[in-house]
Amino acid sequence: MAAISEEEEAKLERFLDWLQVNGAELRGCNIKYSDSRKGFGIFASTETSDDVLLVVPLDLAITPMRVLQDPLLGPECQKMFQDGQVDDRFLIILFLTFERLRINSSWKPYLDMLPTRFGNPLWFSDDDILELNGTNLYHATELQKKNLLSLYHDKVEVLVKKLLILDGDSESKASFEHFLWANSVFWSRALNIPLPHSFVFPQSQDDIGECPSTSHSPETAPVNSNEEKEIQAQPGATSVGSGDTIWVEGLVPGIDFCNHDLKPMATWEVDGTGSVSRVPFSMYLLSVAQRPIPNKEISISYGNKGNEELLYLYGFVIDNNPDDYLMVHYPVEAIPSIPFSDSKGQLLEAQNAQLRCLLPKSVLNHGFFPQTTSTIRESDEKETVRSCNFSWSGQRKMPSYMNKLVFREDFMTGLRTIAMQEEEIYKVSAMLEELVESRPGEQPSETEVRMAVWEACGDSGALQLLVDLLNAKMMKLEENSGTEEQDARLLEEACVLESHEEARDLDGRRMSRNKWSSVVYRRGQKQLTRLFLKEAEYALHLALSSDH
């Protein structure tokens, strides 16, 4: 645990006093400085009375409802929100931007404890961002920064100025960096909180106004290639279960100082009645370790996230991350230029085919070249439904490699359709006509259309297209930064510098933390591309063999 300056120590003392005044209780933990990468963290104290380490009243949470009920921000935000101009995430980000600029903000002890800079790519220098060239994050960051800049000028700049003047401050000025800071605070620290309905709506809904619901606004949500596994994608403010719980995204001061670990020592839960924490309507940190070691940092899990998400949202990566994934996609914009694009477009729609596929590292264990020996979990079971009861079905032999194929069936369906030849399109049309003739007025089902396409095409065309896509992805990844081996050598020889000032003094071995994170992420992408390419090439070999 690193030492901190007197100024930082004073900030921490003010924050701890603020937590106490607002009803928070540090029962089995302390908040201390961890290191220059993590900043502050939560550590086990020498004496713990029970498994509840920290309790924070939900009244202290920064949620969209709090913003809409704020005397200053509420009236200004209510109309924008009701008109659908902004989402609930924007409300929290606006609140953070404004409160940081307020001279006498009641949130100052908390805001002063937050990082002033972040390790996510939105904060990278021009040199650092080049290290991401060829990866999904390069263009995603470029687009996100452009969207945030537009949002700042369109909706934030004038509004914050107006709010400051209403607050009696005509001197302070907002900048884009203030807004960028608030955006990073939200995405790196927000939790999806299951709030009791009675807490969100203490009186009738008509009296308070409608509860905000989270939507992925293109302006404030990260532009992430990983849409199948959306970042923090649980919908905010959505009733679940019996209707007694409402999911709302927000910040919980104190709890949000827990850092991430693959083997977490704690988890957080909400206590609506006070039966566990003795504080009704609170969030508490619960130890999952049998006996927390005094002065050891207490971590939680941010979820099973690959380095793409971790770097984009939180500004850090995990070397050899077991939850890494690769996103492969066929560009939708290329469809109009392919032969028979109209027919193929209709077939894609009829099959509900996907043109993008999330490939988790873990599925390789069930492929042709498993990385480790492990049993197949229920969640990894294959989609093997390929059956129909018409004269043309069953003519194509079921491939022997079905249970070893690591690529999703809905993605393979999309690739088969894109790769179809002219005679195969006619063959599918004839098959589907037979179905329609046998059942007047009834259209073929999604499964039947998929079956017809597979009967006509098999897998070889789709797998060849997949091999081409993966080869193109590898070329793009290697174009600016070289091979996977070169990245590995860079990391072996690297001396990572935490200070932004020191990082300018690079001699080939010295490396900024941002560059190190970028190299770890892109090396992982190259490794996964190589491994999935090997799977696709072998599957193609088997498919071609079975066609002869």
XYZ file of C-alpha atoms in Angstrom:
548
model
C 0.000 0.000 0.000
C 1.574 3.284 -1.164
C 1.971 6.436 0.916
C -0.052 9.528 0.017
C 0.518 13.248 0.332
C -0.813 15.366 3.179
C -3.302 16.927 0.756
C -4.675 13.505 -0.224
C -4.779 12.462 3.417
C -6.826 15.577 4.240
C -9.257 14.791 1.389
C -9.690 11.266 2.708
C -10.408 12.536 6.244
C -13.037 14.974 4.928
C -14.641 12.195 2.896
C -14.764 9.773 5.836
C -16.360 12.501 8.004
C -18.862 13.188 5.194
C -19.786 9.490 4.952
C -20.336 9.323 8.699
C -22.465 12.483 8.785
C -24.609 11.003 5.998
C -25.221 7.763 7.862
C -22.652 5.445 6.275
C -20.943 2.929 8.575
C -17.465 1.433 8.037
C -17.799 -1.662 10.201
C -15.101 -4.047 9.043
C -13.105 -1.977 6.589
C -11.166 1.211 5.958
C -10.807 3.319 2.812
C -7.129 3.781 1.994
C -4.866 4.680 -0.895
C -4.040 1.536 -2.895
C -1.600 2.566 -5.633
C -1.203 4.998 -8.538
C -3.173 2.726 -10.888
C -6.143 1.949 -8.647
C -6.220 5.107 -6.548
C -8.207 4.569 -3.353
C -9.563 1.159 -2.361
C -11.315 -0.604 0.500
C -9.214 -2.629 2.946
C -10.161 -5.039 5.720
C -9.759 -3.525 9.172
C -8.036 -5.319 12.029
C -11.288 -6.147 13.750
C -14.469 -7.283 11.997
C -17.615 -7.918 14.000
C -19.538 -9.726 11.236
C -19.552 -10.240 7.459
C -21.100 -6.806 6.769
C -18.098 -4.571 6.088
C -19.667 -1.296 4.945
C -23.211 0.112 4.962
C -24.323 3.124 2.881
C -27.886 4.543 3.039
C -29.493 4.621 -0.406
C -30.385 8.268 0.267
C -26.725 8.929 -0.541
C -26.913 7.325 -3.988
C -26.734 9.582 -7.061
C -29.613 8.382 -9.243
C -31.720 9.902 -12.050
C -34.570 10.438 -9.549
C -32.263 12.519 -7.369
C -31.357 14.712 -10.357
C -34.994 15.212 -11.397
C -35.909 16.154 -7.818
C -32.964 18.554 -7.422
C -34.200 22.155 -6.842
C -31.824 23.576 -9.470
C -31.350 20.797 -12.022
C -34.793 19.192 -11.765
C -36.875 21.862 -13.544
C -34.279 22.210 -16.343
C -33.931 18.448 -16.872
C -37.549 17.393 -16.523
C -38.704 18.724 -19.896
C -35.630 17.450 -21.777
C -36.141 14.032 -20.231
C -39.884 13.851 -20.874
C -39.362 14.963 -24.493
C -36.903 12.093 -24.938
C -34.002 14.427 -25.696
C -31.780 12.760 -23.075
C -31.669 9.487 -21.147
C -31.189 8.859 -17.436
C -27.441 8.320 -17.826
C -27.142 11.817 -19.230
C -28.917 13.165 -16.133
C -26.280 11.689 -13.796
C -23.398 12.822 -16.025
C -24.845 16.353 -16.132
C -25.262 16.319 -12.334
C -21.593 15.334 -11.851
C -20.417 18.022 -14.309
C -22.391 20.721 -12.523
C -21.623 19.662 -8.936
C -17.887 19.545 -9.641
C -18.006 23.199 -10.716
C -20.189 24.435 -7.835
C -18.153 26.338 -5.252
C -20.215 25.211 -2.265
C -21.357 21.774 -3.473
C -22.497 19.492 -0.666
C -20.930 16.646 -2.698
C -17.442 18.180 -2.668
C -15.896 15.726 -0.111
C -16.952 12.831 -2.375
C -16.097 14.456 -5.725
C -12.639 15.466 -4.458
C -11.865 11.792 -3.828
C -12.551 10.761 -7.423
C -9.736 10.457 -9.996
C -9.037 13.564 -12.060
C -7.769 11.522 -15.017
C -8.734 8.091 -16.336
C -7.026 5.250 -18.169
C -9.770 4.692 -20.745
C -8.979 5.538 -24.405
C -11.010 8.783 -24.309
C -8.121 10.169 -22.210
C -5.290 8.795 -24.357
C -2.782 11.111 -25.994
C -2.548 11.122 -29.801
C 0.477 8.800 -29.562
C -1.238 6.410 -27.154
C -4.392 6.114 -29.258
C -2.287 4.997 -32.243
C -1.415 1.872 -30.263
C -5.064 0.806 -30.699
C -5.022 1.197 -34.489
C -6.477 -1.899 -36.127
C -8.605 -2.865 -33.095
C -12.331 -2.305 -32.516
C -11.535 0.293 -29.866
C -9.682 2.616 -32.233
C -12.718 3.714 -34.245
C -15.101 3.236 -31.304
C -13.082 5.777 -29.279
C -12.885 8.186 -32.205
C -16.650 8.023 -32.737
C -17.472 8.237 -29.029
C -15.310 11.322 -28.532
C -16.988 12.982 -31.511
C -20.465 12.125 -30.114
C -19.577 13.419 -26.641
C -18.151 16.644 -28.058
C -21.350 17.200 -30.035
C -23.495 16.446 -26.973
C -21.447 18.824 -24.849
C -21.852 21.732 -27.304
C -25.519 20.973 -28.075
C -26.927 20.342 -24.606
C -24.393 20.753 -21.801
C -22.318 23.917 -22.257
C -25.135 26.484 -22.224
C -27.203 24.582 -19.630
C -24.348 24.318 -17.095
C -23.580 28.017 -17.553
C -27.241 28.835 -16.875
C -27.295 26.588 -13.779
C -24.129 28.177 -12.389
C -25.621 31.650 -12.805
C -28.842 30.496 -11.079
C -26.583 29.226 -8.292
C -25.028 32.698 -7.967
C -21.758 31.873 -9.722
C -21.050 33.868 -12.870
C -17.277 33.212 -12.824
C -16.933 29.424 -13.166
C -16.925 27.983 -16.667
C -17.543 24.450 -17.851
C -15.167 22.849 -20.336
C -15.424 19.709 -22.433
C -12.907 18.067 -20.085
C -15.320 18.575 -17.152
C -18.008 16.723 -19.131
C -15.540 14.035 -20.247
C -14.531 13.582 -16.600
C -18.170 13.162 -15.513
C -18.794 10.691 -18.333
C -15.803 8.589 -17.229
C -16.847 8.741 -13.569
C -20.288 7.400 -14.485
C -19.136 4.559 -16.743
C -16.354 3.425 -14.408
C -18.296 3.621 -11.116
C -22.043 3.269 -11.737
C -23.846 0.222 -10.366
C -27.140 -1.274 -11.500
C -29.026 -1.019 -8.208
C -32.103 -3.139 -7.413
C -34.075 -0.544 -5.451
C -37.233 -1.413 -3.503
C -40.298 0.030 -5.253
C -41.335 1.834 -2.073
C -37.956 3.636 -2.000
C -38.218 4.879 -5.583
C -41.905 5.787 -5.229
C -42.522 6.790 -1.598
C -45.769 8.396 -2.747
C -47.968 7.814 -5.771
C -46.310 7.790 -9.167
C -48.512 10.678 -10.300
C -47.042 12.935 -7.627
C -43.401 12.272 -8.548
C -43.533 11.796 -12.289
C -42.456 8.768 -14.243
C -39.397 6.826 -13.197
C -36.503 7.215 -15.645
C -35.655 4.186 -17.715
C -32.256 3.481 -19.189
C -31.809 3.429 -22.914
C -28.638 3.289 -24.953
C -28.515 6.845 -26.184
C -26.013 7.004 -29.033
C -24.708 10.163 -27.408
C -23.773 8.922 -23.939
C -23.445 5.143 -24.282
C -20.069 3.696 -25.213
C -19.804 2.874 -28.887
C -18.698 -0.691 -28.320
C -18.365 -3.412 -30.895
C -19.674 -5.845 -28.323
C -23.411 -5.293 -28.822
C -24.367 -8.889 -28.073
C -22.969 -8.471 -24.604
C -23.901 -4.857 -23.986
C -21.846 -2.899 -21.517
C -23.783 -2.619 -18.236
C -26.748 -3.675 -20.289
C -29.322 -4.517 -17.641
C -32.114 -1.993 -18.204
C -32.282 0.712 -15.573
C -35.515 1.340 -13.714
C -37.222 -1.789 -15.002
C -39.562 -3.708 -12.739
C -38.438 -7.290 -12.219
C -39.812 -10.306 -10.416
C -42.929 -9.525 -8.437
C -42.714 -5.832 -9.277
C -41.271 -4.968 -5.870
C -37.838 -4.189 -7.304
C -36.829 -1.473 -9.743
C -33.388 -1.523 -11.379
C -31.791 1.907 -11.451
C -28.258 2.866 -12.443
C -26.470 5.147 -10.038
C -23.375 5.912 -7.968
C -23.104 4.793 -4.341
C -20.336 6.782 -2.591
C -18.126 4.473 -0.524
C -19.168 1.198 -2.171
C -17.761 2.514 -5.471
C -14.218 2.489 -4.062
C -14.119 -1.304 -4.339
C -11.677 -2.358 -7.064
C -12.075 -5.358 -9.392
C -10.534 -8.789 -9.036
C -11.112 -12.119 -10.770
C -11.347 -13.667 -7.291
C -13.448 -11.132 -5.371
C -13.440 -10.987 -1.594
C -16.821 -9.275 -1.300
C -20.121 -8.598 -2.985
C -22.686 -5.826 -2.527
C -26.381 -6.213 -1.819
C -29.372 -3.964 -1.154
C -31.243 -4.241 2.150
C -34.759 -2.820 1.896
C -35.874 -3.708 5.407
C -32.639 -3.483 7.412
C -32.854 -7.161 8.367
C -29.196 -7.786 7.456
C -27.453 -4.426 7.786
C -29.716 -2.962 10.504
C -30.107 0.087 8.217
C -33.339 0.078 6.146
C -32.984 1.134 2.506
C -29.231 0.677 2.374
C -26.536 -0.970 0.281
C -23.993 -3.049 2.141
C -20.679 -4.696 1.330
C -20.690 -8.362 2.316
C -17.510 -10.372 2.816
C -17.394 -13.675 0.914
C -14.012 -14.588 2.395
C -14.099 -16.853 5.448
C -11.933 -14.461 7.418
C -10.738 -11.209 5.787
C -7.016 -10.677 6.328
C -6.407 -7.358 8.151
C -5.151 -4.573 5.835
C -5.723 -6.708 2.721
C -7.623 -4.980 -0.081
C -11.247 -6.046 -0.440
C -12.235 -6.484 -4.077
C -15.498 -7.121 -5.889
C -16.134 -8.478 -9.394
C -17.194 -6.094 -12.151
C -18.513 -9.100 -14.074
C -17.037 -11.452 -16.675
C -15.632 -8.760 -18.930
C -13.024 -9.053 -21.649
C -10.189 -6.557 -21.983
C -12.095 -4.643 -24.654
C -14.789 -3.716 -22.120
C -12.405 -3.301 -19.201
C -10.170 -0.870 -21.099
C -13.058 1.025 -22.678
C -15.071 1.454 -19.477
C -12.657 1.230 -16.568
C -9.258 2.037 -18.059
C -7.435 -1.169 -17.134
C -6.802 -4.624 -18.592
C -5.999 -8.081 -17.206
C -3.072 -9.943 -18.736
C -4.257 -13.328 -20.097
C -7.854 -12.429 -19.224
C -9.925 -15.667 -19.122
C -13.035 -13.679 -20.097
C -11.550 -12.206 -23.269
C -13.587 -12.406 -26.469
C -13.323 -11.639 -30.170
C -16.001 -9.909 -32.219
C -16.224 -11.047 -35.851
C -18.675 -9.476 -38.243
C -19.586 -9.296 -41.903
C -19.971 -5.606 -42.837
C -23.660 -4.824 -43.398
C -22.711 -1.967 -45.716
C -21.180 -4.502 -48.139
C -24.462 -6.399 -48.703
C -25.896 -4.104 -51.447
C -22.833 -4.760 -53.599
C -22.919 -8.591 -53.463
C -24.611 -10.643 -56.233
C -28.358 -11.233 -55.688
C -28.318 -8.876 -52.720
C -32.132 -8.449 -52.676
C -32.820 -12.193 -52.531
C -30.114 -12.735 -49.935
C -31.405 -9.821 -47.868
C -34.887 -11.388 -47.774
C -33.438 -14.767 -46.800
C -31.331 -13.186 -44.031
C -34.458 -11.572 -42.607
C -36.556 -14.757 -42.890
C -33.924 -16.742 -40.965
C -33.252 -14.056 -38.355
C -29.618 -14.552 -39.300
C -26.798 -12.684 -37.557
C -23.865 -11.043 -39.304
C -21.816 -10.538 -36.149
C -20.619 -13.082 -33.636
C -19.156 -12.739 -30.172
C -16.531 -15.437 -29.665
C -15.573 -15.895 -25.985
C -12.155 -17.425 -25.326
C -13.851 -20.123 -23.228
C -15.629 -21.756 -26.223
C -12.245 -22.815 -27.624
C -12.192 -25.491 -24.910
C -15.011 -27.259 -26.770
C -13.545 -26.935 -30.277
C -11.126 -28.982 -32.356
C -8.079 -27.678 -30.483
C -9.085 -27.227 -26.814
C -6.769 -25.021 -24.759
C -7.629 -26.924 -21.585
C -9.599 -30.063 -20.822
C -12.962 -29.214 -19.320
C -16.499 -30.496 -19.366
C -19.130 -28.689 -21.384
C -21.377 -26.552 -19.227
C -25.109 -26.390 -19.864
C -24.754 -22.799 -21.056
C -22.316 -23.947 -23.754
C -24.624 -26.541 -25.305
C -24.698 -26.427 -29.089
C -27.625 -25.450 -31.257
C -27.977 -28.713 -33.173
C -31.569 -28.489 -34.381
C -31.411 -29.247 -38.097
C -34.490 -31.245 -38.984
C -37.460 -30.913 -41.333
C -40.096 -33.327 -42.649
C -40.193 -32.611 -46.362
C -39.003 -34.576 -49.407
C -35.882 -32.450 -49.809
C -34.776 -32.621 -46.170
C -32.197 -35.101 -44.960
C -30.484 -35.428 -48.345
C -27.392 -33.670 -47.063
C -25.482 -35.776 -44.561
C -25.221 -34.271 -41.053
C -21.577 -33.220 -40.620
C -19.416 -35.132 -38.141
C -17.923 -31.877 -36.813
C -21.245 -30.401 -35.637
C -20.511 -30.686 -31.913
C -16.991 -29.285 -32.295
C -17.936 -26.157 -34.234
C -17.345 -23.132 -31.965
C -19.170 -20.628 -34.200
C -22.814 -19.835 -33.409
C -25.450 -21.339 -35.685
C -27.246 -18.000 -36.270
C -23.929 -16.499 -37.445
C -23.184 -19.513 -39.678
C -26.707 -19.077 -41.114
C -25.857 -15.485 -42.053
C -22.553 -16.466 -43.663
C -24.165 -19.345 -45.626
C -26.691 -16.909 -47.071
C -24.077 -14.287 -48.000
C -21.896 -16.946 -49.675
C -24.727 -18.564 -51.707
C -24.173 -19.148 -55.421
C -26.818 -18.495 -58.101
C -27.878 -22.147 -58.481
C -28.119 -22.500 -54.684
C -30.525 -19.556 -54.490
C -32.777 -21.187 -57.115
C -32.587 -24.484 -55.233
C -33.679 -22.815 -51.971
C -36.541 -21.054 -53.780
C -37.772 -24.390 -55.158
C -37.590 -26.021 -51.726
C -39.535 -23.227 -50.075
C -42.146 -23.239 -52.881
C -42.771 -26.915 -52.125
C -43.451 -26.014 -48.506
C -45.863 -23.215 -49.447
C -47.740 -25.447 -51.935
C -48.211 -28.148 -49.300
C -49.597 -25.606 -46.775
C -51.593 -22.914 -48.627
C -51.576 -19.550 -46.859
C -48.806 -20.557 -44.434
C -45.274 -19.205 -44.760
C -42.175 -21.340 -44.006
C -40.870 -20.975 -40.466
C -37.475 -19.537 -39.573
C -36.147 -23.056 -38.884
C -37.472 -24.351 -42.217
C -35.824 -21.541 -44.184
C -32.544 -22.169 -42.340
C -32.843 -25.876 -43.119
C -33.480 -25.217 -46.811
C -30.430 -22.943 -47.045
C -28.249 -25.529 -45.305
C -29.574 -28.355 -47.535
C -28.724 -26.286 -50.609
C -25.368 -24.882 -49.502
C -23.791 -26.921 -46.743
C -21.094 -25.238 -44.661
C -18.095 -24.916 -46.961
C -19.062 -21.545 -48.475
C -19.818 -20.067 -45.037
C -16.582 -21.401 -43.539
C -14.524 -20.086 -46.457
C -16.092 -16.663 -45.923
C -15.337 -16.927 -42.187
C -11.685 -17.815 -42.882
C -11.480 -14.762 -45.175
C -13.023 -12.506 -42.493
C -10.598 -13.755 -39.824
C -7.599 -13.397 -42.145
C -8.670 -9.823 -42.949
C -9.062 -9.124 -39.217
C -5.562 -10.422 -38.512
C -4.064 -8.330 -41.320
C -5.744 -5.228 -39.916
C -4.503 -5.977 -36.386
C -0.925 -6.578 -37.557
C -0.739 -3.752 -40.103
C 0.359 -1.062 -37.643
C 1.808 -3.000 -34.712
C 3.287 -6.229 -36.044
C 2.699 -9.777 -34.895
C 1.473 -11.311 -31.647
C 5.079 -12.361 -30.941
C 6.308 -8.772 -31.329
C 3.686 -7.589 -28.827
C 4.713 -10.342 -26.394
C 8.360 -9.246 -26.686
C 7.404 -5.623 -26.036
C 5.587 -6.628 -22.853
C 8.444 -8.842 -21.642
C 10.951 -5.999 -21.952
C 8.649 -3.196 -20.786
C 9.331 -1.006 -17.805
C 5.885 0.461 -17.130
C 5.764 4.068 -15.935
C 2.741 5.310 -14.030
C 3.501 9.039 -14.212
C 2.361 10.991 -17.280
C 5.465 13.175 -17.026
C 7.911 10.272 -16.832
C 6.210 8.467 -19.696
C 7.448 11.064 -22.189
C 10.999 9.853 -21.590
C 10.681 6.662 -23.621
C 13.742 4.700 -24.708
C 12.112 1.670 -26.287
C 11.793 -0.183 -22.985
C 10.010 2.431 -20.909
C 6.315 2.352 -21.559
C 3.358 4.404 -20.343
C 0.560 2.561 -18.548
C -1.809 3.462 -21.408
C 0.530 1.942 -23.989
C 1.002 -1.191 -21.857
C -2.788 -1.621 -21.585
C -3.165 -1.162 -25.341
C -0.484 -3.740 -26.133
C -2.001 -6.299 -23.713
C -5.442 -5.784 -25.294
C -4.293 -5.959 -28.928
C -2.022 -8.980 -28.284
C -5.066 -10.771 -26.832
C -7.074 -9.899 -29.951
C -4.319 -11.282 -32.203
C -4.089 -14.451 -30.119
C -7.849 -15.071 -30.296
C -7.953 -14.296 -34.039
C -5.172 -16.869 -34.610
C -6.920 -19.526 -32.507
C -10.366 -19.004 -34.064
C -8.809 -18.928 -37.542
C -7.254 -22.328 -36.816
C -10.704 -23.635 -35.813
C -12.347 -22.209 -38.951
C -9.662 -23.568 -41.299
C -9.939 -27.062 -39.864
C -13.742 -26.982 -40.021
C -13.474 -25.836 -43.667
C -11.140 -28.752 -44.424
C -13.671 -31.198 -42.927
C -16.601 -29.554 -44.734
C -14.830 -29.746 -48.115
C -13.910 -33.382 -47.464
C -17.501 -34.313 -46.685
C -18.743 -32.544 -49.852
C -16.724 -34.902 -52.074
